[in-house]
Coordinates of C-alpha atoms in Angstrom, one line a residue:
M1373 CA 10.0 30.2 0.9
G1374 CA 9.4 26.6 2.2
K1375 CA 8.4 25.9 5.7
I1376 CA 10.6 23.1 7.2
I1377 CA 8.8 20.7 9.5
S1378 CA 10.5 17.8 11.3
I1379 CA 8.5 14.8 12.4
A1380 CA 10.3 13.5 15.5
N1381 CA 9.9 11.1 18.4
Q1382 CA 12.7 9.0 19.7
K1383 CA 10.2 6.4 20.7
G1384 CA 9.7 3.9 17.8
G1385 CA 6.3 2.6 16.5
V1386 CA 4.4 5.9 16.9
G1387 CA 3.5 6.5 13.3
K1388 CA 6.4 8.9 12.6
T1389 CA 7.3 7.6 9.1
T1390 CA 3.6 7.0 8.2
T1391 CA 2.9 10.6 9.1
A1392 CA 5.9 11.9 7.1
I1393 CA 4.8 10.0 3.9
N1394 CA 1.1 10.8 4.1
L1395 CA 1.3 14.3 5.4
S1396 CA 3.6 15.1 2.5
A1397 CA 1.2 13.4 0.1
G1398 CA -1.7 15.3 1.7
L1399 CA 0.0 18.7 1.3
A1400 CA 0.9 17.7 -2.3
A1401 CA -2.7 16.8 -3.0
E1402 CA -3.7 20.3 -1.8
G1403 CA -1.5 21.7 -4.6
K1404 CA 1.6 22.5 -2.5
H1405 CA 5.1 21.7 -3.7
V1406 CA 6.5 19.4 -1.1
L1407 CA 9.9 17.8 -0.5
L1408 CA 10.2 14.9 1.9
I1409 CA 13.6 14.3 3.4
D1410 CA 14.2 10.8 4.7
A1411 CA 16.7 11.3 7.6
D1412 CA 16.2 7.8 9.0
P1413 CA 18.8 5.1 8.2
Q1414 CA 16.0 2.5 7.9
A1415 CA 14.9 4.4 4.8
N1416 CA 11.3 3.4 5.2
A1417 CA 9.9 6.7 3.9
S1418 CA 12.0 6.2 0.7
S1419 CA 10.8 2.6 0.1
G1420 CA 7.3 3.6 1.2
L1421 CA 7.2 6.0 -1.8
G1422 CA 8.5 3.5 -4.3
V1423 CA 12.2 4.5 -4.3
D1424 CA 14.6 1.6 -5.0
I1425 CA 17.1 2.3 -2.2
R1426 CA 19.6 -0.3 -3.5
N1427 CA 20.5 1.8 -6.6
L1428 CA 21.2 5.4 -5.4
N1429 CA 24.3 7.5 -5.9
H1430 CA 23.1 10.5 -4.1
T1431 CA 21.1 10.4 -0.8
I1432 CA 20.8 12.5 2.3
Y1433 CA 23.9 10.6 3.5
E1434 CA 26.2 12.3 0.9
C1435 CA 24.6 15.7 1.7
L1436 CA 25.4 15.4 5.4
V1437 CA 28.8 13.8 5.3
S1438 CA 30.3 15.5 2.2
D1439 CA 28.3 18.7 2.2
L1440 CA 27.2 18.0 -1.4
D1441 CA 24.8 20.0 -3.4
P1442 CA 21.4 18.4 -2.6
N1443 CA 19.9 18.9 -6.1
P1444 CA 21.3 15.7 -7.5
A1445 CA 19.8 13.8 -4.6
I1446 CA 16.2 15.0 -5.2
R1447 CA 14.0 12.4 -6.9
S1448 CA 10.5 12.9 -8.1
T1449 CA 7.8 10.4 -6.9
E1450 CA 4.7 9.0 -8.4
V1451 CA 2.8 11.7 -6.4
K1452 CA 2.3 14.9 -8.3
N1453 CA 4.0 17.9 -6.5
L1454 CA 6.0 15.6 -4.2
D1455 CA 9.8 15.1 -4.4
I1456 CA 12.0 13.1 -2.0
I1457 CA 15.6 13.1 -0.9
P1458 CA 16.0 9.4 0.0
S1459 CA 18.0 7.8 2.8
H1460 CA 20.5 5.0 2.8
I1461 CA 21.7 2.4 5.3
D1462 CA 25.1 4.2 5.3
L1463 CA 23.4 6.9 7.3
V1464 CA 23.9 4.7 10.4
G1465 CA 27.6 5.7 10.4
A1466 CA 27.1 9.3 9.5
E1467 CA 27.0 10.6 13.0
I1468 CA 30.5 9.3 13.7
E1469 CA 31.8 10.7 10.3
M1470 CA 30.2 14.1 11.1
L1471 CA 32.0 14.5 14.4
Q1472 CA 35.0 15.9 12.6
L1473 CA 33.0 18.5 10.8
E1474 CA 33.0 22.2 11.8
N1475 CA 29.6 23.4 13.0
R1476 CA 28.4 19.8 12.6
E1477 CA 24.9 20.6 14.0
L1478 CA 24.3 23.1 11.1
V1479 CA 25.1 20.8 8.1
L1480 CA 21.5 20.1 7.2
K1481 CA 20.5 23.7 7.6
R1482 CA 23.2 24.7 5.1
T1483 CA 22.0 22.0 2.7
L1484 CA 18.4 23.0 2.8
S1485 CA 19.2 26.7 2.4
R1486 CA 20.2 25.9 -1.2
I1487 CA 16.8 24.4 -2.1
K1488 CA 14.3 25.9 0.3
K1489 CA 12.9 28.4 -2.2
K1490 CA 11.8 25.6 -4.5
Y1491 CA 9.1 24.2 -2.1
D1492 CA 6.1 25.3 -0.1
Y1493 CA 6.8 22.7 2.6
I1494 CA 9.9 20.5 3.4
I1495 CA 9.0 17.6 5.7
I1496 CA 11.8 15.7 7.5
D1497 CA 11.3 12.1 8.7
C1498 CA 13.7 12.0 11.7
S1499 CA 15.3 8.8 13.0
P1500 CA 14.0 7.4 16.2
S1501 CA 16.8 8.8 18.3
L1502 CA 18.0 12.1 19.7
G1503 CA 21.5 11.9 18.1
L1504 CA 23.4 14.3 15.9
I1505 CA 21.3 13.7 12.8
T1506 CA 18.1 14.5 14.7
V1507 CA 19.7 17.5 16.2
N1508 CA 20.6 18.6 12.6
C1509 CA 17.0 18.1 11.6
L1510 CA 15.6 20.2 14.4
T1511 CA 18.2 22.9 13.9
A1512 CA 17.3 23.2 10.3
S1513 CA 13.5 23.2 11.0
D1514 CA 11.0 25.9 11.6
S1515 CA 8.8 23.6 13.6
V1516 CA 8.3 20.0 14.8
I1517 CA 5.4 17.6 14.8
I1518 CA 5.4 15.1 17.6
P1519 CA 3.4 11.9 16.9
V1520 CA 1.9 10.4 20.1
Q1521 CA 0.5 6.8 20.0
A1522 CA -2.9 6.5 21.5
E1523 CA -1.8 3.6 23.8
F1524 CA -0.5 3.0 27.3
F1525 CA 2.8 4.8 28.0
A1526 CA 2.0 7.3 25.2
L1527 CA 3.8 10.2 26.9
E1528 CA 6.8 8.1 27.8
G1529 CA 10.0 9.7 26.5
I1530 CA 8.2 13.0 25.5
A1531 CA 9.9 14.9 28.3
K1532 CA 13.3 13.9 26.9
L1533 CA 12.4 15.1 23.5
L1534 CA 11.0 18.4 24.8
N1535 CA 14.2 18.9 26.7
T1536 CA 16.2 18.4 23.5
I1537 CA 14.0 20.9 21.7
K1538 CA 14.5 23.4 24.6
I1539 CA 18.3 23.0 24.3
I1540 CA 18.2 23.4 20.5
K1541 CA 16.0 26.5 20.9
S1542 CA 18.5 28.0 23.4
Q1543 CA 21.7 27.2 21.6
L1544 CA 21.1 26.5 17.9
N1545 CA 17.7 27.5 16.6
P1546 CA 15.8 30.1 18.6
N1547 CA 12.9 30.1 16.1
L1548 CA 12.1 26.4 16.5
K1549 CA 8.4 25.9 17.4
I1550 CA 6.2 22.9 18.2
E1551 CA 3.8 22.7 15.2
G1552 CA 1.7 20.3 17.2
F1553 CA 1.2 16.9 18.9
L1554 CA -0.5 14.4 16.7
V1555 CA -2.4 11.5 18.2
T1556 CA -1.9 8.4 16.1
M1557 CA -3.3 4.9 16.1
Y1558 CA -6.6 6.2 17.6
S1559 CA -9.6 3.9 18.0
A1560 CA -12.8 5.6 18.8
Q1561 CA -14.2 2.3 20.2
L1562 CA -11.5 2.0 22.8
R1563 CA -11.8 3.9 26.0
L1564 CA -8.0 3.9 26.3
S1565 CA -7.6 5.9 23.1
Q1566 CA -10.1 8.5 24.4
Q1567 CA -8.3 8.6 27.7
V1568 CA -4.9 9.1 26.0
Y1569 CA -6.2 11.9 23.8
Q1570 CA -7.6 13.6 26.8
E1571 CA -4.3 13.2 28.7
V1572 CA -2.3 14.6 25.8
K1573 CA -4.8 17.5 25.5
R1574 CA -4.6 18.2 29.3
H1575 CA -0.8 18.3 29.1
F1576 CA -0.3 20.3 25.9
G1577 CA -3.6 22.1 25.3
E1578 CA -3.8 24.1 22.0
L1579 CA -0.6 22.4 20.8
V1580 CA -2.6 19.2 20.1
F1581 CA -4.0 18.9 16.6
D1582 CA -7.7 18.6 16.2
T1583 CA -7.1 15.9 13.7
V1584 CA -6.4 12.4 15.0
I1585 CA -5.1 9.5 12.9
A1586 CA -7.3 6.5 13.3
R1587 CA -6.1 2.9 13.1
N1588 CA -6.6 1.9 9.5
V1589 CA -5.6 -1.3 7.6
R1590 CA -5.0 0.7 4.4
L1591 CA -2.4 2.8 6.2
S1592 CA -0.4 -0.4 6.9
E1593 CA -0.9 -1.8 3.4
A1594 CA 0.1 1.3 1.3
P1595 CA 3.9 1.3 1.9
S1596 CA 4.2 -2.3 0.6
H1597 CA 2.9 -0.9 -2.7
G1598 CA 5.3 2.1 -2.7
L1599 CA 2.3 4.5 -2.3
S1600 CA 0.9 6.9 0.1
V1601 CA -2.5 5.9 1.5
I1602 CA -3.9 8.9 -0.4
D1603 CA -2.9 7.3 -3.6
Y1604 CA -3.5 3.7 -2.6
D1605 CA -7.0 4.2 -1.3
P1606 CA -8.2 7.9 -1.4
T1607 CA -11.5 7.0 0.2
S1608 CA -10.0 5.2 3.2
K1609 CA -10.2 6.7 6.7
G1610 CA -6.4 7.0 6.8
A1611 CA -6.4 9.0 3.6
R1612 CA -9.2 11.3 4.9
N1613 CA -7.3 11.8 8.2
Y1614 CA -4.1 12.9 6.5
R1615 CA -5.9 15.2 4.0
Q1616 CA -7.6 16.8 7.1
L1617 CA -4.2 17.1 8.9
A1618 CA -2.7 18.8 5.8
R1619 CA -5.5 21.3 5.6
E1620 CA -5.2 22.0 9.4
I1621 CA -1.5 22.7 9.0
M1622 CA -2.2 24.9 6.0
R1623 CA -4.8 26.9 7.9
K1624 CA -2.3 27.4 10.8
N1625 CA 0.3 28.6 8.3
K1626 CA -1.8 30.7 6.1
G1627 CA 0.1 33.8 5.0
K1628 CA 3.4 32.3 6.2
E1629 CA 4.2 30.1 3.2

């Protein structure tokens, strides 16, 4: 039975999609069967794994708006063990279209219940907002990873996200847990990066992953080739970081998969 993990932060530019792609690839490289769901209208996770988003008949949009069977939307990727349900720009209007639906916060949960048994992990790349689609993602998830950029104002907006998680736990998904806070764009040479990591650790303690994601040129280059960094340059620091993160998550979830 697949564990569903959302990657969420309404603040943009924190490495959310980079983490979604490369954590998924890292878990797949460890032999796990993984499904990545691109729930961001920008569809960067889809194009970042080589999906031509211009020629798609079935995407997460149709699943959410029309409650369609998700199986036709699942596409294999170049990465062994990794499938994806891609996104589409139409997802921008999905929240308005979903307002008329009964139990609209539960649509994605119903969708994933049909395919959950096929995968060890389902990773959801949430949109950088706290709207209805992100609420759907968190309601459908077992846990959430919160990327935090190792820069000034790193914790800005986190309180709002945590409050949303608290509301979803109390009203829609009592089993939702925080998988961990992931410090991204870390530079060991910068005192600011070290200070941010210590501040995040002071606030959230054991919920902070031991793994940090270092700044890495290869991480930035990989999506333009339609590849995860693990496939683009497996020896790079970015690839090593995400393989390490995948193993850390697997250790935390040993016996629960």
